[in-house]
Short mmCIF file of C-alpha atoms in Angstrom, two decimals:
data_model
loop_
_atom_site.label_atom_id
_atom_site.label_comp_id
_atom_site.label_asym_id
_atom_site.label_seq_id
_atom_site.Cartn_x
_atom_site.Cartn_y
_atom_site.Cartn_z
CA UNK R 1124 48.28 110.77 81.99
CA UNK R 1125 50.58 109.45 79.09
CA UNK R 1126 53.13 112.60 79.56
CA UNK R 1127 53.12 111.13 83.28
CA UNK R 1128 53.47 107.42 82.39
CA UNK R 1129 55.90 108.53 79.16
CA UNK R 1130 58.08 110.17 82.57
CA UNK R 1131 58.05 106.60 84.85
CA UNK R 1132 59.19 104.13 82.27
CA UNK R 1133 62.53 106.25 81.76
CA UNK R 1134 62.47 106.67 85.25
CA UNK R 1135 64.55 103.07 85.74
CA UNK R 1136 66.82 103.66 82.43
CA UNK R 1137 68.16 107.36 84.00
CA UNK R 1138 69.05 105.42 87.56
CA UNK R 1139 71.09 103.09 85.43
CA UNK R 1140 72.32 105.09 83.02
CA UNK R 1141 73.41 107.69 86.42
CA UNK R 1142 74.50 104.43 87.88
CA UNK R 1143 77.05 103.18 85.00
CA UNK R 1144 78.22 106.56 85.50
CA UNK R 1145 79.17 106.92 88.79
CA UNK R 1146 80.94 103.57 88.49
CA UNK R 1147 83.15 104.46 85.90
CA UNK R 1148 84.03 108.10 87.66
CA UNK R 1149 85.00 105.96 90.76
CA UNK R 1150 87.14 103.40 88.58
CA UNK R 1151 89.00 106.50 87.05
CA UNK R 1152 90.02 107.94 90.03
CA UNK R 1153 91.15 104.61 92.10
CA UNK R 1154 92.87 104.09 89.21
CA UNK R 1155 94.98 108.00 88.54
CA UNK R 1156 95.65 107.20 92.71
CA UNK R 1157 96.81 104.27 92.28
CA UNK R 1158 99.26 105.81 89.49
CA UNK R 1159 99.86 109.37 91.71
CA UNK R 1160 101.39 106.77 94.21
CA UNK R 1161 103.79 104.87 91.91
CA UNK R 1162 105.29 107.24 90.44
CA UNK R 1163 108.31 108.74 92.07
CA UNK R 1164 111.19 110.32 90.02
CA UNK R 1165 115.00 111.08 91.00
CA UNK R 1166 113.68 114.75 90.81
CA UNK R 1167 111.62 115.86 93.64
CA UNK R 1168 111.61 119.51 92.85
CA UNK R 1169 107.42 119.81 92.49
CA UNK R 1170 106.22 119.55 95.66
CA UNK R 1171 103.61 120.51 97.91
CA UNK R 1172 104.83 123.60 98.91
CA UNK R 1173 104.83 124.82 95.37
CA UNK R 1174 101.52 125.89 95.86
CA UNK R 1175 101.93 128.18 98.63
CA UNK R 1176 105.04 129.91 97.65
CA UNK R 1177 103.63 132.97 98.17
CA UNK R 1178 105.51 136.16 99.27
CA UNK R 1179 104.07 139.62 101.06
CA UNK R 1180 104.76 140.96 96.89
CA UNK R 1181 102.82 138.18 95.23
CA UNK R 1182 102.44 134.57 93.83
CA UNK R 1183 106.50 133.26 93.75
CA UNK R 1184 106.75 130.95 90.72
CA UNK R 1185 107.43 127.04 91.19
CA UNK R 1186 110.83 125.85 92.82
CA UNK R 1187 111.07 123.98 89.73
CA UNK R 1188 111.03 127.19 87.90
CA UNK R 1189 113.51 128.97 89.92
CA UNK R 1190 115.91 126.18 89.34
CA UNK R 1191 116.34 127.17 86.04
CA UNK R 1192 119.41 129.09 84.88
CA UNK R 1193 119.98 130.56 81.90
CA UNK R 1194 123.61 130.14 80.29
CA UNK R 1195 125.03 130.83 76.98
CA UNK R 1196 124.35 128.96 73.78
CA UNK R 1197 128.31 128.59 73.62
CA UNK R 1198 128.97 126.47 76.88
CA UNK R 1199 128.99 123.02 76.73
CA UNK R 1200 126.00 121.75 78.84
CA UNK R 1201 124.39 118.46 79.59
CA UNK R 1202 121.66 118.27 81.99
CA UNK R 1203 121.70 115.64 84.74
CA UNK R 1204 118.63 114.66 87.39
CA UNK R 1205 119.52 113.23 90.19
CA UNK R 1206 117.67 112.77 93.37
CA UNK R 1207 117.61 115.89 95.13
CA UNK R 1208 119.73 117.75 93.12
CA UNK R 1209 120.62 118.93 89.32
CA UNK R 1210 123.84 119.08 88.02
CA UNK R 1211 124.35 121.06 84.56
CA UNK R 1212 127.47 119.11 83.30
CA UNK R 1213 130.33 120.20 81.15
CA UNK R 1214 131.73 117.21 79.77
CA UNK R 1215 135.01 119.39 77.80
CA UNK R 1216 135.49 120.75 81.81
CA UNK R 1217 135.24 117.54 83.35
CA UNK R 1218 132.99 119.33 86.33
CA UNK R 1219 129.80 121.36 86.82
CA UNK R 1220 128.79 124.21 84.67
CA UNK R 1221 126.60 124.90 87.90
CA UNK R 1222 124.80 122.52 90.59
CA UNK R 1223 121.48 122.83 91.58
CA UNK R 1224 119.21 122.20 94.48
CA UNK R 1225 116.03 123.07 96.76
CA UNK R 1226 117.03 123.25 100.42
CA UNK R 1227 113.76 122.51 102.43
CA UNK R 1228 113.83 122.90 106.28
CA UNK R 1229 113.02 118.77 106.74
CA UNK R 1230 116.06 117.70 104.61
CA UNK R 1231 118.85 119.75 106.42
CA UNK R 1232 119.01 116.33 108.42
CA UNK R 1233 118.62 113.18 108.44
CA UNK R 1234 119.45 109.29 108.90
CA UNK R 1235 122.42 108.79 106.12
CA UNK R 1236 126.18 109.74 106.09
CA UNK R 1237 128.94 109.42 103.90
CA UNK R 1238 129.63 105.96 104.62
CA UNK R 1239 126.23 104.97 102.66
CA UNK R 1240 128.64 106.24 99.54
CA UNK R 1241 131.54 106.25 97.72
CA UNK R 1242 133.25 108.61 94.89
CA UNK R 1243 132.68 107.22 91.61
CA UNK R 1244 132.59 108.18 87.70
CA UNK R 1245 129.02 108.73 86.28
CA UNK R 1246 129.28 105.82 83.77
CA UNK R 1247 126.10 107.60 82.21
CA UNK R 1248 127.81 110.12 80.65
CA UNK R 1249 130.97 111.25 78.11
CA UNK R 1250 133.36 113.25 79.84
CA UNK R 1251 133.45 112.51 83.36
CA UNK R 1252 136.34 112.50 85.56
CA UNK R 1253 137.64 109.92 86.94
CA UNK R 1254 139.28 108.33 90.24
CA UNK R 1255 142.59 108.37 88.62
CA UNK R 1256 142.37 112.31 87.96
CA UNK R 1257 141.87 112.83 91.70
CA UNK R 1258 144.29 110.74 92.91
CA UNK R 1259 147.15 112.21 94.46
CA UNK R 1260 146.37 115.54 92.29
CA UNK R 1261 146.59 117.28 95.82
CA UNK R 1262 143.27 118.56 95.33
CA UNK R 1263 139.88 117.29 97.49
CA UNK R 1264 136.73 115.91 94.95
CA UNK R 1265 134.53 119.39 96.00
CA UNK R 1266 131.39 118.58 96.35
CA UNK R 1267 129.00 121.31 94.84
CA UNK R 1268 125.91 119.80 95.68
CA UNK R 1269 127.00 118.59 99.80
CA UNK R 1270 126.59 115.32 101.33
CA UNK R 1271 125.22 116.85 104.10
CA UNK R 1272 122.82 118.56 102.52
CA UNK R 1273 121.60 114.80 101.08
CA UNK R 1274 121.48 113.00 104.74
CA UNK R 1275 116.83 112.59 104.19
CA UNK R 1276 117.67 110.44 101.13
CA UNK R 1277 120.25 107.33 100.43
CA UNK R 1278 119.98 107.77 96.97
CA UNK R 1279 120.27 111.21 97.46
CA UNK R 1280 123.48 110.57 99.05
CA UNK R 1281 124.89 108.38 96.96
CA UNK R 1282 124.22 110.61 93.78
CA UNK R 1283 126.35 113.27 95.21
CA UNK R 1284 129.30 111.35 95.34
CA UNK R 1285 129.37 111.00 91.33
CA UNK R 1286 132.20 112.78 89.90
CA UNK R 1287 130.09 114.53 88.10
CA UNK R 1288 129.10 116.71 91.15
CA UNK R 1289 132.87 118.00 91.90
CA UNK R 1290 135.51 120.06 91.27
CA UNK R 1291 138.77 119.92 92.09
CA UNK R 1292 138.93 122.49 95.23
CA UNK R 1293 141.95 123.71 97.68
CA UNK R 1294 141.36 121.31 101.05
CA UNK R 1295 141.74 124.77 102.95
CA UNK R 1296 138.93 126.11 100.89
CA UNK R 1297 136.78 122.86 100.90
CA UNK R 1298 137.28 122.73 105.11
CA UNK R 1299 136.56 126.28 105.43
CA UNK R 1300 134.71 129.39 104.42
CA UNK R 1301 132.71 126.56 101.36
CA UNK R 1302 131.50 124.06 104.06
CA UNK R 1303 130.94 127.33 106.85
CA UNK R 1304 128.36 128.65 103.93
CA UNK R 1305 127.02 124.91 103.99
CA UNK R 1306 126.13 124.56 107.35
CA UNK R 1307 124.94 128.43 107.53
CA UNK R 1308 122.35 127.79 104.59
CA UNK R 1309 120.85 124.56 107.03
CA UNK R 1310 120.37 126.94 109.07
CA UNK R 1311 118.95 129.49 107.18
CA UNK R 1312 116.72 127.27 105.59
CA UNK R 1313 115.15 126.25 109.18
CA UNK R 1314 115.01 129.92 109.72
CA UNK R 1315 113.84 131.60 106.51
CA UNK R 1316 111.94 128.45 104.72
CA UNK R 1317 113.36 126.56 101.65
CA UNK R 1318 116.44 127.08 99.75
CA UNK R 1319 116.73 127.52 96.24
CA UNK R 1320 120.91 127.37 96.41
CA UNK R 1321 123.36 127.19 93.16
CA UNK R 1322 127.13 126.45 93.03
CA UNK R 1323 129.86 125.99 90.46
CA UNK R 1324 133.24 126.82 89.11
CA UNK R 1325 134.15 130.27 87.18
CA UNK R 1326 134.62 128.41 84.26
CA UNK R 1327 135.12 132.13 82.52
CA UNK R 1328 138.40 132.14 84.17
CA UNK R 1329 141.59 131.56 83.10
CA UNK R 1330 142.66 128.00 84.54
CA UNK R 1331 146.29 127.23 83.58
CA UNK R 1332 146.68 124.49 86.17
CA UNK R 1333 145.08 120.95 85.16
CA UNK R 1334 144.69 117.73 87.02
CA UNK R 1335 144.82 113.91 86.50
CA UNK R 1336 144.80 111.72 82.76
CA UNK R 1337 141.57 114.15 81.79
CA UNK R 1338 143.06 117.17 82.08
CA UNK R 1339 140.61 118.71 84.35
CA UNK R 1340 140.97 122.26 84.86
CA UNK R 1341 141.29 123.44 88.29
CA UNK R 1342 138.59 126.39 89.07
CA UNK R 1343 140.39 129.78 90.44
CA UNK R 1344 136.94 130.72 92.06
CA UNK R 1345 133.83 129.46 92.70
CA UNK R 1346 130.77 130.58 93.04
CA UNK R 1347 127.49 130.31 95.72
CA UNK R 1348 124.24 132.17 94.88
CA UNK R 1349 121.14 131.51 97.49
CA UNK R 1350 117.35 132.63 97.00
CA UNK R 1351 114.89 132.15 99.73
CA UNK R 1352 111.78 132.67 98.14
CA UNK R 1353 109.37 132.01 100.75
CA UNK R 1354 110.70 134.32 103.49
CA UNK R 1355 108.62 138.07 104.06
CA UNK R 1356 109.78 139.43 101.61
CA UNK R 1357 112.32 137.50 99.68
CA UNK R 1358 116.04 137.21 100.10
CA UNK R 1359 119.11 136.73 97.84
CA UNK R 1360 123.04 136.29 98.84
CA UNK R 1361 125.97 135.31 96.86
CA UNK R 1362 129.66 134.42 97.32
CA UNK R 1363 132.90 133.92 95.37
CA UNK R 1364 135.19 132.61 96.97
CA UNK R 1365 139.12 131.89 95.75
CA UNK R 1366 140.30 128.41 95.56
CA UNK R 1367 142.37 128.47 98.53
CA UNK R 1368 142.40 129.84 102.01
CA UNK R 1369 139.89 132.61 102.55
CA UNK R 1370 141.28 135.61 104.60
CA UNK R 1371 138.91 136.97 106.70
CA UNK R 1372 136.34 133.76 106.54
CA UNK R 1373 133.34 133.27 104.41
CA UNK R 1374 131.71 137.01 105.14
CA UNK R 1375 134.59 138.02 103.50
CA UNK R 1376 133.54 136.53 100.24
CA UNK R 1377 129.76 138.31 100.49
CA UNK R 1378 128.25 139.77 97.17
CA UNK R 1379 125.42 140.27 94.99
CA UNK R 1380 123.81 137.76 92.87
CA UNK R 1381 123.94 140.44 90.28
CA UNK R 1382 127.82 140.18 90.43
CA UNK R 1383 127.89 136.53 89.93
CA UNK R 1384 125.78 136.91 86.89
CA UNK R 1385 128.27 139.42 85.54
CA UNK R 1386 131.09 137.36 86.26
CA UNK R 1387 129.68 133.98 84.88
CA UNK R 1388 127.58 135.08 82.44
CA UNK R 1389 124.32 132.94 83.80
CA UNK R 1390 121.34 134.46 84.60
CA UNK R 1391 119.25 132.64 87.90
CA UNK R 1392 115.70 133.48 89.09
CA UNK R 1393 114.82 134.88 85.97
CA UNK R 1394 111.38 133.14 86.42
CA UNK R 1395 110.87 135.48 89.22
CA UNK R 1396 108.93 139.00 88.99
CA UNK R 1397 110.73 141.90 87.60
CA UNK R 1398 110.56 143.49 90.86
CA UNK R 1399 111.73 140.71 93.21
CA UNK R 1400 114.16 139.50 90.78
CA UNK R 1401 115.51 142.77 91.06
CA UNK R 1402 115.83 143.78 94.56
CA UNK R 1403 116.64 140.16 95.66
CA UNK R 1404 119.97 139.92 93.25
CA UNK R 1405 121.23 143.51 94.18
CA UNK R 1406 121.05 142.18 98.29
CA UNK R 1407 124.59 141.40 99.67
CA UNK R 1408 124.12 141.65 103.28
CA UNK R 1409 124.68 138.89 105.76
CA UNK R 1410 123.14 140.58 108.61
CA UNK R 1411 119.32 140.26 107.30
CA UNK R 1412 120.13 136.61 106.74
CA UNK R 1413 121.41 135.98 110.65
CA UNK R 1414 118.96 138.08 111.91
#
């Protein structure tokens, strides 16, 4: 009898205790929702999707992961987030080391246009370029990052236009084979799942022509290097492309991400498996992309 009456008193103090509990767990957890929800960045790389980037090989690391590129200690680099897009900035250059972004299928529209914008210095940084430098240099502001790949967002859109996301580029390259590789990757990206994409300047180059009070060297080539790591089984492309007109059109430009690395110096998708990283950066053909 007193083990059984010993048992019923703390009967009342367990409830409670279970109780006080429960009410805490509940206050914790309206409370990290409530937190979840306010906090949006400029970067929007982690995403949902992350966790099903799988491939028909295996588990395909984070998009936030494959964004990373690896460049020499010698470069001068300064890392800038903006929404929807990174830019790797080299302030002695005046322009991008490299620019880079995830293309999902749902952003290859959307409601905004370049008249939400306008060209501007990034006041946030040393070493921008300026309006003046553009001005009547007889070279377009190239956008490495493009508007139209920014139309979901408004601050999206509005980032791109910093200064800080262009290059001086040839209007007949800017017009032609660079934005007919923009619109194709929309459309790969609807067809093959998101984009991890990467542009930029050869900065390795020689560049004896300048432009504008900064001095801004004007890029002989440039460079495109596209990973789709979702598609069955993964795909890589790359072009460089001359600043000026293309002969023979964008598919003229095709190579290997392996020859971009060799010509830069970076190294992209090294996050991926040996494997994949391999056979992806050796691909150069168009056809499996169009297919």
């Amino acid at each position: 009898m007193s083990a059984r009456r010993k048992k019923s008193d703390n009967t009342p103090r367990l409830l409670i205790a279970l109780l006080i509990a429960g009410a805490i767990a509940v206050a914790y957890i309206s409370q990290g929702n409530v937190r979840t929800a306010d906090t949006e960045t400029s970067t929007t790389i982690e995403r949902d999707i992350d966790s099903e980037n799988k491939s028909a090989k295996g588990a395909i690391p984070s998009f936030t992961e494959l964004e990373k590129v690896k460049i020499p200690a010698d470069i001068d680099n300064q890392r800038l987030n903006y929404r929807g897009f990174t830019v790797a900035f080299n302030p002695i250059k005046h322009q991008p080391n490299y620019t880079v972004w995830t293309l999902e299928p749902e952003k290859t529209d959307g409601p905004y246009t370049r008249n939400d914008a306008n060209f501007r210095p990034d006041e946030n940084v040393n070493g921008s370029a300026t309006l003046d430098d553009y001005r009547n240099s007889g070279f377009d502001r190239g956008h490495m990052a493009p508007a139209a790949d920014m139309k979901w967002s408004k601050q999206a859109m509005s980032d791109c236009h910093l200064l800080t996301n262009m290059c001086p580029q040839d209007n007949r390259l800017n017009a032609g084979a660079w934005a007919t590789v923009e619109k194709n990757a929309r459309k790969w990206a609807l067809k093959h799942g998101p984009l991890v994409i990467i542009a930029g300047p050869v900065l390795t180059d020689i560049m004896p022509r300048t432009i504008g009070p900064s001095g801004i060297p004007v890029p002989e080539r440039f460079f495109k290097v596209i990973l789709a790591p979702r598609a069955d089984p993964p795909m890589g492309i790359a072009f460089i492309m001359p600043n000026s007109y293309v002969e023979g059109g964008a598919q003229a430009t095709v190579t290997s991400i392996d020859e971009v690395e060799t010509i830069t110096g970076f190294d992209f998708f090294s996050a991926l498996p040996d494997d994949i990283e391999t056979e992806v950066e050796q691909q150069n053909s168009l056809r499996r992309w169009n297919r």
